[in-house]
């Protein structure tokens, strides 16, 4: 053996060591791989009273976060960065509100809530369709287009609330019309928790199945991993990318409809501010793994509700919670490194 | 009206010029910095706060430079030394900046400052039309107007500019040539953030003269979009920023003149315009992109 090589080889009798990775602990016990993502949100939730955080509020807050995080995670697995959850959510809420106002009469009671949800999902889907079209037809990077469309969506919601969707009985106030009683999401017993969490969990399971267990999910992962290999392998890259972004937008739009039917009951400016961005942080925190998103969303919802308390007690603005959330995500990003970022050394 | 729109384009576009030129420097070294929005925010608050305390907008502008450089330094560390995803890190840095400036800025919401006054250049500002359009701005806006050509000269004509561009194309070549691409990238990203911070400073010291939470409303992201539109060329980036400023200016003029179109729809025009120019210019940009950025923008295969 040449001496030059000897320096790079480990000393005899020593196994090469690698850096400690907490995920090794999970990998060593097979069942924990399944149990951990399901148990973690419950553990966080049970610990909430220790920090004097309202448990019910955390569930209702985690609901939109789960969905907006899935709206980031699903396209991310196909190699897309969807930062448009914020706008897609608002447009979804506006679509549901418009449905209640213009088509809500005469719909059977049982169908009202599902149709509201559908309207929201379609609204979000169409909105993300703008970014998807810009990407496929004009090669516009989706990160930038979805970001800019958020500002457009906020203004567009303002336009609708001041115009077509304005409550005629509100006089000077620009505010949406109260949605009918039949369109409200029912609540669990005497609590303030609405059924949206069930929808969010069902969608989580659906996205997990789609990504991890379906043929389309496999194709999407290939596209995300190496588009050139996917193209040569006969996978329609453009179509896969388009579908992933549209589905993401649809999920975020659903979150908007849930917020409207479960919390807000009428469209207003400033509703759900930051929910899309928090979903983005949540998805990156858990590396876009759908199974872990409820855990991440519960943690961020706890921080968000705690932030509401701070806002009331200390007069700090709601955006203050971004400091803690962004810091967590930055630590995760720093620890994990990346597959898409170019390796820069020296 | 035309004079108002053009002067408005320069006044509202100047902060985007700074941010876009900063992003150009950063991306030419091979690092995309979506934290530009965050740098603008921290720069704006630093500039505003220091101006409130000292009463001097010049010291405020310097603080803006520093305030913008700090988030960029964090971004540089994460993507260069920790190899974190550039787009996600940049956005997280922006949220960090948004959170920090929202929390620290509450005390400044009601403060008033006297920022930079316009300096009419003698004689030249007397020329009809051109005098108003070119020679009657505050000092930071003059700097912004000269920044594009200056950066072009730096990148095209100086040795350091060549090293910067080479780093964005191939770090290995720069390394073989005897320079550290890591150091070049650190300097480029930090300088880019400082310029974005100066843009934020221009916004509060020469344009709004007050502080509100999230005062930049996406101008940093617009700057990133404009850099792609401009094919990573500094003068074109400045022109793009002025075009954005023109859209802002035009919609404000129309609102002031009581045009019967919703203020919300008018407010969308700058963002929609940015998307439109991006759509027109994006195809084929892959060839003009610094090679080092391909790994960041490539996913999806376009």
Coordinates of C-alpha atoms in Angstrom, one line a residue:
Chain A
X1 CA 0.0 0.0 0.0
X2 CA 1.3 3.4 -0.9
X3 CA 1.8 5.8 2.0
X4 CA -0.4 8.4 0.4
X5 CA -3.4 6.2 0.7
X6 CA -2.7 5.1 4.3
X7 CA -3.5 8.5 5.6
X8 CA -7.1 8.3 4.3
X9 CA -7.8 4.8 5.6
X10 CA -8.9 4.2 9.2
X11 CA -6.3 2.7 11.6
X12 CA -6.4 -1.1 11.6
X13 CA -8.8 -2.7 14.1
X14 CA -10.9 0.5 14.2
X15 CA -14.3 0.6 12.5
X16 CA -14.9 3.8 10.7
X17 CA -17.2 6.0 12.8
X18 CA -19.8 8.4 11.4
X19 CA -21.5 11.3 13.1
X20 CA -24.3 10.6 15.5
X21 CA -27.7 10.9 13.9
X22 CA -30.8 10.8 16.1
X23 CA -32.6 9.0 13.3
X24 CA -30.4 5.9 13.9
X25 CA -32.2 5.4 17.2
X26 CA -35.5 5.2 15.3
X27 CA -34.0 2.9 12.6
X28 CA -32.8 0.4 15.2
X29 CA -36.4 -0.2 16.4
X30 CA -38.7 -1.0 13.5
X31 CA -42.0 -0.4 15.2
X32 CA -40.9 3.0 16.4
X33 CA -40.6 4.2 12.9
X34 CA -44.4 3.8 12.7
X35 CA -45.2 4.8 16.2
X36 CA -43.1 7.9 16.6
X37 CA -44.8 10.2 14.0
X38 CA -48.2 9.2 15.4
X39 CA -47.3 9.4 19.0
X40 CA -45.3 12.7 18.9
X41 CA -48.2 15.0 18.3
X42 CA -50.1 13.5 21.3
X43 CA -47.0 13.8 23.5
X44 CA -46.7 17.5 22.5
X45 CA -50.4 18.0 23.0
X46 CA -50.4 16.4 26.5
X47 CA -47.4 18.6 27.6
X48 CA -49.3 21.8 26.7
X49 CA -50.8 22.5 30.1
X50 CA -47.3 22.6 31.5
X51 CA -46.8 25.8 29.5
X52 CA -50.3 27.1 30.2
X53 CA -51.2 26.7 26.5
X54 CA -54.9 26.1 25.6
X55 CA -55.1 22.5 24.3
X56 CA -58.3 23.1 22.3
X57 CA -56.9 26.2 20.6
X58 CA -53.8 24.2 19.6
X59 CA -56.0 21.6 17.8
X60 CA -57.9 24.2 15.9
X61 CA -54.7 26.1 15.0
X62 CA -52.8 22.9 14.0
X63 CA -55.6 22.1 11.5
X64 CA -54.7 24.7 8.9
X65 CA -51.0 24.3 9.6
X66 CA -51.2 20.5 8.8
X67 CA -52.9 21.3 5.5
X68 CA -50.7 24.2 4.4
X69 CA -47.6 22.1 5.3
X70 CA -49.0 19.2 3.1
X71 CA -49.5 21.8 0.4
X72 CA -45.7 22.4 0.6
X73 CA -44.6 18.8 1.2
X74 CA -46.5 17.2 -1.8
X75 CA -44.9 19.4 -4.5
X76 CA -41.6 19.4 -2.6
X77 CA -41.3 15.6 -3.1
X78 CA -41.6 16.3 -6.9
X79 CA -38.8 18.8 -6.5
X80 CA -40.9 22.0 -6.3
X81 CA -40.9 24.7 -3.8
X82 CA -44.4 26.0 -3.3
X83 CA -44.4 29.1 -1.1
X84 CA -47.8 30.0 -2.2
X85 CA -49.8 28.4 0.6
X86 CA -50.7 31.8 1.9
X87 CA -52.4 33.0 -1.3
X88 CA -53.9 29.6 -2.1
X89 CA -55.5 29.5 1.3
X90 CA -57.0 32.9 0.9
X91 CA -58.3 32.2 -2.5
X92 CA -59.7 28.9 -1.3
X93 CA -61.5 30.8 1.5
X94 CA -62.8 33.3 -1.0
X95 CA -64.0 30.6 -3.3
X96 CA -65.9 28.9 -0.5
X97 CA -67.4 32.3 0.6
X98 CA -68.4 33.0 -3.0
X99 CA -70.1 29.6 -3.2
X100 CA -72.0 30.2 0.0
X101 CA -73.2 33.6 -1.2
X102 CA -74.1 32.8 -4.9
X103 CA -75.0 29.1 -4.9
X104 CA -75.7 28.4 -1.3
X105 CA -79.5 28.5 -1.5
X106 CA -81.5 25.3 -1.8
X107 CA -78.6 23.0 -1.3
X108 CA -79.5 20.0 1.0
X109 CA -78.2 20.5 4.5
X110 CA -75.9 17.5 4.4
X111 CA -74.2 18.5 1.2
X112 CA -73.4 22.1 2.2
X113 CA -70.2 21.6 4.2
X114 CA -68.7 19.1 1.6
X115 CA -69.5 21.4 -1.2
X116 CA -67.9 24.4 0.7
X117 CA -64.7 22.3 1.1
X118 CA -64.8 21.3 -2.6
X119 CA -65.2 25.0 -3.6
X120 CA -62.2 25.9 -1.4
X121 CA -60.1 23.2 -2.8
X122 CA -60.9 24.2 -6.4
X123 CA -60.2 27.8 -5.6
X124 CA -56.7 27.0 -4.2
X125 CA -56.1 24.6 -7.1
X126 CA -56.9 27.2 -9.7
X127 CA -54.7 29.7 -8.0
X128 CA -51.7 27.4 -7.9
X129 CA -52.6 26.6 -11.5
X130 CA -51.3 30.1 -12.4
X131 CA -47.9 29.3 -11.0
X132 CA -48.0 25.8 -12.6
X133 CA -48.9 27.3 -16.0
X134 CA -46.2 30.0 -15.7
X135 CA -43.7 27.2 -14.9
X136 CA -44.7 24.8 -17.7
X137 CA -45.4 27.3 -20.4
X138 CA -43.0 30.1 -19.6
X139 CA -40.3 28.3 -17.4
X140 CA -40.9 30.7 -14.6
X141 CA -39.4 29.4 -11.3
X142 CA -42.3 28.4 -9.1
X143 CA -40.7 29.7 -5.9
X144 CA -40.7 33.2 -7.1
X145 CA -44.1 33.1 -8.9
X146 CA -45.9 31.6 -5.9
X147 CA -44.3 34.1 -3.5
X148 CA -45.4 37.1 -5.7
X149 CA -48.9 35.6 -6.2
X150 CA -49.3 35.7 -2.4
X151 CA -49.3 39.5 -2.4
X152 CA -51.7 39.5 -5.4
X153 CA -54.0 37.1 -3.6
X154 CA -54.1 39.2 -0.4
X155 CA -55.0 42.3 -2.5
X156 CA -57.5 40.2 -4.6
X157 CA -59.3 39.1 -1.4
X158 CA -59.4 42.7 -0.3
X159 CA -61.0 43.6 -3.6
X160 CA -63.6 40.9 -3.3
X161 CA -64.5 41.9 0.3
X162 CA -64.9 45.5 -0.7
X163 CA -66.8 44.6 -3.8
X164 CA -68.6 41.4 -5.0
X165 CA -68.5 39.6 -1.7
X166 CA -69.2 42.5 0.6
X167 CA -71.9 42.1 3.2
X168 CA -74.6 44.6 2.2
X169 CA -75.8 44.9 5.8
X170 CA -72.4 45.8 7.2
X171 CA -72.8 49.4 6.1
X172 CA -69.3 51.0 6.2
X173 CA -67.4 47.9 7.2
X174 CA -65.8 46.0 4.4
X175 CA -66.4 42.5 5.5
X176 CA -67.7 39.3 3.9
X177 CA -71.2 38.0 4.4
X178 CA -71.9 35.6 7.3
X179 CA -71.9 32.1 5.9
X180 CA -75.2 30.2 6.5
X181 CA -75.6 28.1 9.6
X182 CA -75.6 24.9 7.5
X183 CA -72.1 25.7 6.1
X184 CA -70.5 25.7 9.6
X185 CA -68.2 22.9 10.5
X186 CA -69.7 21.0 13.5
X187 CA -67.8 21.0 16.8
X188 CA -66.9 18.2 19.1
X189 CA -69.5 18.2 21.9
X190 CA -69.1 21.2 24.2
X191 CA -65.6 22.1 23.0
X192 CA -64.5 24.8 20.6
X193 CA -62.8 22.2 18.4
X194 CA -64.4 21.8 15.0
X195 CA -64.3 18.8 12.7
X196 CA -61.6 20.3 10.5
X197 CA -58.9 18.3 12.3
X198 CA -60.5 15.1 11.1
X199 CA -60.3 16.4 7.5
X200 CA -56.7 17.4 8.0
X201 CA -55.8 13.9 9.4
X202 CA -57.6 12.2 6.5
X203 CA -55.8 14.4 4.0
X204 CA -52.5 13.6 5.7
X205 CA -53.2 9.9 5.4
X206 CA -54.2 10.4 1.7
X207 CA -51.0 12.4 0.9
X208 CA -48.9 9.8 2.7
X209 CA -50.4 7.0 0.6
X210 CA -50.1 9.0 -2.6
X211 CA -46.4 9.8 -2.1
X212 CA -45.1 6.7 -0.4
X213 CA -47.4 3.9 -1.7
X214 CA -48.7 4.9 -5.1
X215 CA -47.3 4.6 -8.6
X216 CA -47.7 8.4 -9.2
X217 CA -45.9 9.1 -5.9
X218 CA -43.0 7.1 -7.0
X219 CA -42.8 8.9 -10.3
X220 CA -43.0 12.2 -8.5
X221 CA -40.2 11.2 -6.3
X222 CA -38.1 10.3 -9.3
X223 CA -38.9 13.7 -10.8
X224 CA -37.9 15.4 -7.6
X225 CA -34.7 13.4 -7.3
X226 CA -33.4 13.7 -10.8
X227 CA -35.6 15.2 -13.5
X228 CA -33.2 14.1 -16.3
X229 CA -33.3 10.5 -15.2
X230 CA -37.1 10.7 -15.0
X231 CA -37.3 12.1 -18.5
X232 CA -35.1 9.4 -19.9
X233 CA -37.1 6.9 -17.9
X234 CA -40.3 7.9 -19.8
X235 CA -41.9 9.8 -16.9
X236 CA -43.8 12.9 -18.1
X237 CA -41.9 15.4 -16.0
X238 CA -43.9 18.5 -17.0
X239 CA -47.2 16.8 -16.3
X240 CA -46.1 15.4 -12.9
X241 CA -44.8 18.7 -11.8
X242 CA -48.1 20.4 -12.8
X243 CA -50.2 17.8 -11.0
X244 CA -48.1 18.1 -7.8
X245 CA -48.4 21.9 -7.7
X246 CA -52.1 21.8 -8.4
X247 CA -52.7 19.2 -5.7
X248 CA -50.7 21.3 -3.3
X249 CA -52.8 24.4 -4.1
X250 CA -56.0 22.4 -3.7
X251 CA -54.9 21.3 -0.2
X252 CA -54.1 24.8 0.8
X253 CA -57.4 26.0 -0.6
X254 CA -59.1 23.3 1.5
X255 CA -57.4 24.8 4.5
X256 CA -59.0 28.2 3.6
X257 CA -62.5 26.7 3.4
X258 CA -62.0 25.0 6.8
X259 CA -60.9 28.3 8.4
X260 CA -63.9 30.0 6.9
X261 CA -66.4 27.3 8.0
X262 CA -64.8 26.4 11.3
X263 CA -63.4 29.7 12.7
X264 CA -64.1 32.9 10.9
X265 CA -67.6 32.3 9.6
X266 CA -67.1 35.4 7.3
X267 CA -64.4 36.6 5.0
X268 CA -62.3 39.4 6.3
X269 CA -59.0 41.0 5.6
X270 CA -56.2 39.7 7.8
X271 CA -57.8 36.3 8.2
X272 CA -55.3 33.4 8.5
X273 CA -52.3 35.7 8.1
X274 CA -49.1 33.8 8.0
X275 CA -50.7 30.3 8.0
X276 CA -49.3 29.5 4.6
X277 CA -45.8 30.6 5.6
X278 CA -46.0 28.6 8.8
X279 CA -47.0 25.6 6.8
X280 CA -43.9 26.1 4.7
X281 CA -41.7 26.2 7.7
X282 CA -43.5 23.1 9.1
X283 CA -42.9 21.1 6.0
X284 CA -39.2 22.0 5.8
X285 CA -38.9 21.2 9.5
X286 CA -39.9 17.6 9.0
X287 CA -38.2 17.2 5.6
X288 CA -41.5 17.0 3.7
X289 CA -42.5 13.6 5.3
X290 CA -46.2 13.6 5.4
X291 CA -46.4 11.2 8.4
X292 CA -44.4 13.7 10.5
X293 CA -46.4 16.8 9.5
X294 CA -49.0 16.5 12.3
X295 CA -46.2 16.5 14.8
X296 CA -44.5 19.5 13.3
X297 CA -47.9 21.3 12.9
X298 CA -48.8 20.7 16.6
X299 CA -45.5 22.1 17.8
X300 CA -45.8 25.2 15.6
X301 CA -49.5 25.6 16.6
X302 CA -48.4 25.5 20.2
X303 CA -45.9 28.3 19.5
X304 CA -48.5 30.2 17.6
X305 CA -51.1 30.0 20.4
X306 CA -48.5 30.9 22.9
X307 CA -47.7 33.9 20.7
X308 CA -51.3 35.0 20.9
X309 CA -50.9 35.0 24.7
X310 CA -47.8 37.1 24.3
X311 CA -49.6 39.5 22.0
X312 CA -52.3 40.1 24.6
X313 CA -50.0 40.2 27.6
X314 CA -47.0 42.0 26.3
X315 CA -48.4 43.8 23.3
X316 CA -46.0 42.2 20.8
X317 CA -47.2 41.8 17.2
X318 CA -48.4 38.4 16.0
X319 CA -45.4 38.0 13.7
X320 CA -43.1 37.8 16.7
X321 CA -43.6 34.0 16.7
X322 CA -41.8 33.8 13.4
X323 CA -38.6 34.4 15.3
X324 CA -38.8 31.1 17.2
X325 CA -40.3 29.2 14.3
X326 CA -37.7 30.4 11.8
X327 CA -34.9 29.7 14.3
X328 CA -36.1 26.1 14.7
X329 CA -36.2 25.5 10.9
X330 CA -32.8 27.2 10.4
X331 CA -31.3 24.8 12.9
X332 CA -32.9 21.9 11.2
X333 CA -31.7 23.1 7.8
X334 CA -28.2 23.6 9.1
X335 CA -28.1 20.2 10.7
X336 CA -29.5 18.3 7.8
X337 CA -27.6 19.8 4.9
X338 CA -29.3 19.4 1.6
X339 CA -29.6 17.4 -1.5
X340 CA -30.7 20.2 -3.8
X341 CA -28.2 22.8 -2.7
X342 CA -24.9 22.7 -4.5
X343 CA -22.1 21.3 -2.4
X344 CA -19.9 24.3 -1.6
X345 CA -16.7 23.6 0.2
X346 CA -13.2 25.1 0.3
Chain B
X1 CA -48.5 63.5 -15.0
X2 CA -45.7 62.0 -17.0
X3 CA -43.1 63.8 -15.0
X4 CA -44.9 62.7 -11.8
X5 CA -44.9 59.1 -12.9
X6 CA -41.2 59.1 -13.9
X7 CA -40.0 60.8 -10.8
X8 CA -42.2 58.4 -8.8
X9 CA -40.7 55.5 -10.7
X10 CA -37.2 56.5 -9.6
X11 CA -38.4 57.3 -6.0
X12 CA -40.3 54.1 -5.5
X13 CA -37.9 52.0 -7.6
X14 CA -34.7 53.1 -5.9
X15 CA -35.0 50.7 -2.9
X16 CA -35.7 47.8 -5.3
X17 CA -32.6 48.9 -7.4
X18 CA -30.4 48.4 -4.3
X19 CA -32.0 45.0 -3.5
X20 CA -31.8 43.8 -7.1
X21 CA -28.1 44.9 -7.4
X22 CA -27.3 43.2 -4.1
X23 CA -29.0 40.0 -5.3
X24 CA -27.1 40.3 -8.6
X25 CA -23.8 40.3 -6.7
X26 CA -24.9 37.4 -4.6
X27 CA -26.2 35.3 -7.5
X28 CA -23.2 36.0 -9.6
X29 CA -21.1 34.3 -6.9
X30 CA -23.4 31.3 -7.1
X31 CA -25.7 31.9 -4.1
X32 CA -29.4 32.7 -4.4
X33 CA -30.5 34.8 -1.4
X34 CA -34.3 34.9 -0.8
X35 CA -33.3 36.5 2.5
X36 CA -33.1 39.7 0.5
X37 CA -36.6 40.5 1.7
X38 CA -35.4 40.0 5.3
X39 CA -32.3 42.1 4.8
X40 CA -34.4 44.9 3.5
X41 CA -36.6 44.7 6.6
X42 CA -33.7 44.6 9.1
X43 CA -31.9 47.3 7.1
X44 CA -35.0 49.5 7.1
X45 CA -35.6 49.1 10.8
X46 CA -31.9 49.7 11.7
X47 CA -31.8 52.8 9.6
X48 CA -35.1 54.1 11.0
X49 CA -34.2 53.4 14.6
X50 CA -30.7 54.9 14.4
X51 CA -32.1 58.0 12.6
X52 CA -34.7 58.4 15.4
X53 CA -31.9 58.1 18.1
X54 CA -29.2 60.2 16.4
X55 CA -31.4 62.5 14.2
X56 CA -28.9 61.9 11.4
X57 CA -30.1 60.0 8.3
X58 CA -26.5 59.5 7.1
X59 CA -25.7 57.5 10.2
X60 CA -29.1 55.8 9.7
X61 CA -28.2 54.7 6.2
X62 CA -24.9 53.3 7.5
X63 CA -26.8 51.4 10.1
X64 CA -29.1 50.1 7.3
X65 CA -26.0 48.7 5.5
X66 CA -25.0 46.9 8.7
X67 CA -28.5 45.7 9.5
X68 CA -29.0 44.3 6.0
X69 CA -25.6 42.5 6.1
X70 CA -26.3 40.5 9.3
X71 CA -29.2 38.3 8.0
X72 CA -27.1 37.8 4.8
X73 CA -24.2 36.6 6.9
X74 CA -26.4 34.1 8.5
X75 CA -27.7 32.9 5.1
X76 CA -24.1 32.7 3.9
X77 CA -23.0 30.6 6.8
X78 CA -25.9 28.1 6.4
X79 CA -25.7 27.6 2.7
X80 CA -21.9 27.8 2.3
X81 CA -20.6 26.1 5.4
X82 CA -23.7 24.0 6.3
X83 CA -24.7 23.3 2.7
X84 CA -28.4 24.0 3.5
X85 CA -31.0 24.4 0.8
X86 CA -30.6 27.9 -0.6
X87 CA -34.2 28.7 -1.3
X88 CA -35.6 27.3 2.0
X89 CA -32.8 28.9 4.0
X90 CA -33.3 32.3 2.4
X91 CA -37.1 32.2 3.1
X92 CA -36.5 31.2 6.7
X93 CA -34.0 34.0 7.1
X94 CA -36.7 36.4 5.7
X95 CA -39.2 35.1 8.3
X96 CA -36.6 35.5 11.0
X97 CA -36.1 39.1 9.8
X98 CA -39.9 39.7 9.7
X99 CA -40.3 38.4 13.2
X100 CA -37.4 40.3 14.7
X101 CA -38.3 43.6 13.0
X102 CA -42.0 43.2 14.0
X103 CA -41.1 42.6 17.6
X104 CA -38.4 45.3 17.9
X105 CA -40.2 47.8 15.6
X106 CA -43.4 48.2 17.8
X107 CA -41.8 51.0 19.7
X108 CA -41.1 52.9 16.4
X109 CA -44.5 52.8 14.8
X110 CA -45.5 56.3 16.0
X111 CA -42.1 57.9 15.6
X112 CA -41.5 60.6 13.0
X113 CA -38.2 61.4 11.3
X114 CA -36.9 64.0 8.9
X115 CA -35.1 61.9 6.4
X116 CA -33.0 62.9 3.4
X117 CA -34.1 66.0 1.6
X118 CA -34.0 66.2 -2.2
X119 CA -30.9 67.9 -3.4
X120 CA -31.6 69.8 -6.6
X121 CA -28.4 69.9 -8.6
X122 CA -27.7 73.5 -9.5
X123 CA -28.3 74.5 -13.1
X124 CA -29.0 70.9 -14.3
X125 CA -32.3 70.8 -12.3
X126 CA -33.4 74.0 -14.1
X127 CA -33.7 72.2 -17.4
X128 CA -37.4 71.7 -18.2
X129 CA -38.6 68.1 -17.9
X130 CA -35.1 66.5 -17.6
X131 CA -34.3 68.6 -14.6
X132 CA -37.2 67.2 -12.6
X133 CA -36.8 63.7 -14.0
X134 CA -33.0 63.3 -13.4
X135 CA -31.6 65.9 -11.1
X136 CA -33.9 66.5 -8.1
X137 CA -33.6 63.5 -5.8
X138 CA -32.2 62.7 -2.3
X139 CA -28.6 61.4 -2.0
X140 CA -29.5 57.7 -1.7
X141 CA -31.6 57.8 -4.9
X142 CA -28.7 59.3 -6.8
X143 CA -26.5 56.5 -5.5
X144 CA -29.2 54.0 -6.6
X145 CA -29.2 55.5 -10.1
X146 CA -25.4 55.2 -10.3
X147 CA -25.2 51.7 -8.8
X148 CA -26.2 49.8 -11.9
X149 CA -23.5 51.3 -14.1
X150 CA -21.0 51.1 -11.3
X151 CA -21.6 47.5 -10.7
X152 CA -21.4 46.8 -14.4
X153 CA -18.0 48.5 -14.4
X154 CA -16.9 46.5 -11.4
X155 CA -18.0 43.1 -12.8
X156 CA -16.8 43.7 -16.3
X157 CA -13.7 45.8 -15.9
X158 CA -12.0 44.9 -12.6
X159 CA -10.1 41.8 -11.5
X160 CA -12.3 41.3 -8.5
X161 CA -15.3 41.4 -10.7
X162 CA -13.9 38.7 -12.9
X163 CA -13.2 36.5 -9.8
X164 CA -16.8 37.1 -8.6
X165 CA -18.2 36.0 -11.9
X166 CA -15.9 33.1 -12.2
X167 CA -17.0 31.9 -8.7
X168 CA -20.5 31.7 -9.9
X169 CA -19.6 29.7 -12.9
X170 CA -17.1 27.3 -11.4
X171 CA -15.7 27.4 -7.9
X172 CA -13.1 24.8 -8.9
X173 CA -11.6 27.0 -11.5
X174 CA -11.3 29.9 -9.0
X175 CA -9.8 27.5 -6.5
X176 CA -7.2 26.3 -9.0
X177 CA -6.5 29.9 -9.8
X178 CA -5.5 30.5 -6.2
X179 CA -8.5 32.1 -4.6
X180 CA -11.0 30.8 -2.1
X181 CA -14.5 30.5 -3.6
X182 CA -15.8 30.2 -0.1
X183 CA -14.4 33.6 0.9
X184 CA -15.6 35.2 -2.4
X185 CA -19.2 33.8 -1.8
X186 CA -19.2 35.0 1.8
X187 CA -18.2 38.5 0.8
X188 CA -20.6 38.6 -2.1
X189 CA -23.6 37.4 -0.1
X190 CA -22.8 39.7 2.8
X191 CA -22.3 42.7 0.4
X192 CA -25.5 41.8 -1.3
X193 CA -27.4 41.8 2.0
X194 CA -25.8 45.1 2.9
X195 CA -27.0 46.6 -0.4
X196 CA -30.5 45.3 0.3
X197 CA -30.3 46.8 3.7
X198 CA -29.4 50.1 2.1
X199 CA -32.5 49.7 -0.1
X200 CA -34.6 49.3 3.1
X201 CA -32.9 52.4 4.5
X202 CA -33.8 54.3 1.3
X203 CA -37.4 53.2 1.7
X204 CA -37.8 54.5 5.2
X205 CA -35.4 57.5 5.0
X206 CA -36.4 59.0 1.7
X207 CA -39.8 57.5 0.8
X208 CA -42.2 56.6 3.6
X209 CA -40.5 58.4 6.6
X210 CA -42.2 56.1 9.0
X211 CA -42.1 52.5 10.2
X212 CA -44.8 49.9 9.9
X213 CA -44.5 46.1 10.3
X214 CA -43.5 44.3 7.1
X215 CA -42.9 47.7 5.4
X216 CA -41.3 46.2 2.3
X217 CA -44.3 44.0 1.3
X218 CA -42.4 41.7 -1.0
X219 CA -40.0 44.2 -2.6
X220 CA -37.1 41.9 -1.8
X221 CA -38.8 39.0 -3.5
X222 CA -39.5 41.2 -6.5
X223 CA -35.8 42.1 -6.6
X224 CA -35.0 38.4 -6.8
X225 CA -37.5 38.0 -9.7
X226 CA -36.0 41.0 -11.5
X227 CA -32.5 39.6 -11.3
X228 CA -33.7 36.5 -13.3
X229 CA -35.5 38.8 -15.7
X230 CA -32.3 40.8 -16.1
X231 CA -30.3 37.8 -17.0
X232 CA -28.0 38.6 -14.1
X233 CA -26.9 41.9 -15.7
X234 CA -26.6 44.8 -13.3
X235 CA -27.8 47.6 -15.7
X236 CA -30.8 45.6 -16.8
X237 CA -31.6 44.8 -13.2
X238 CA -31.7 48.5 -12.4
X239 CA -34.0 49.1 -15.4
X240 CA -36.3 46.3 -14.2
X241 CA -36.4 47.8 -10.7
X242 CA -37.3 51.2 -12.2
X243 CA -40.0 49.5 -14.2
X244 CA -41.4 48.1 -10.9
X245 CA -41.1 51.6 -9.4
X246 CA -43.0 53.0 -12.5
X247 CA -45.9 50.5 -11.8
X248 CA -46.1 51.6 -8.2
X249 CA -45.9 55.2 -9.1
X250 CA -48.5 54.9 -11.9
X251 CA -51.0 53.1 -9.7
X252 CA -50.6 55.7 -6.9
X253 CA -51.0 58.5 -9.5
X254 CA -54.2 56.9 -10.8
X255 CA -55.5 56.5 -7.2
X256 CA -54.7 60.1 -6.4
X257 CA -56.6 61.2 -9.5
X258 CA -59.6 59.3 -8.4
X259 CA -59.7 56.8 -11.3
X260 CA -62.8 54.6 -10.8
X261 CA -60.9 51.3 -10.4
X262 CA -60.5 49.5 -7.1
X263 CA -57.4 50.5 -5.2
X264 CA -56.8 46.8 -4.5
X265 CA -56.8 46.0 -8.2
X266 CA -54.4 48.9 -8.8
X267 CA -52.2 47.7 -6.0
X268 CA -51.8 44.4 -7.7
X269 CA -50.3 45.9 -10.9
X270 CA -46.6 46.1 -9.7
X271 CA -46.6 42.4 -8.7
X272 CA -48.5 41.3 -11.8
X273 CA -46.2 43.3 -14.0
X274 CA -43.2 41.6 -12.3
X275 CA -44.8 38.2 -13.1
X276 CA -45.5 39.2 -16.7
X277 CA -41.9 40.4 -17.4
X278 CA -40.6 37.2 -15.7
X279 CA -42.9 35.1 -17.9
X280 CA -41.6 36.9 -21.0
X281 CA -38.0 36.7 -20.1
X282 CA -37.7 33.3 -18.3
X283 CA -37.5 31.0 -21.3
X284 CA -33.9 30.6 -22.4
X285 CA -32.6 32.1 -19.2
X286 CA -31.0 28.8 -18.3
X287 CA -28.2 29.4 -20.8
X288 CA -27.4 32.8 -19.3
X289 CA -27.7 31.6 -15.7
X290 CA -24.4 31.4 -13.8
X291 CA -23.6 27.7 -13.9
X292 CA -23.4 27.5 -10.1
X293 CA -27.1 28.4 -9.8
X294 CA -28.3 25.5 -12.0
X295 CA -28.4 23.1 -9.1
X296 CA -30.7 25.6 -7.2
X297 CA -33.1 26.5 -10.0
X298 CA -33.0 23.2 -11.9
X299 CA -35.6 21.0 -10.1
X300 CA -38.5 20.3 -12.4
X301 CA -36.2 20.4 -15.4
X302 CA -36.8 23.8 -16.8

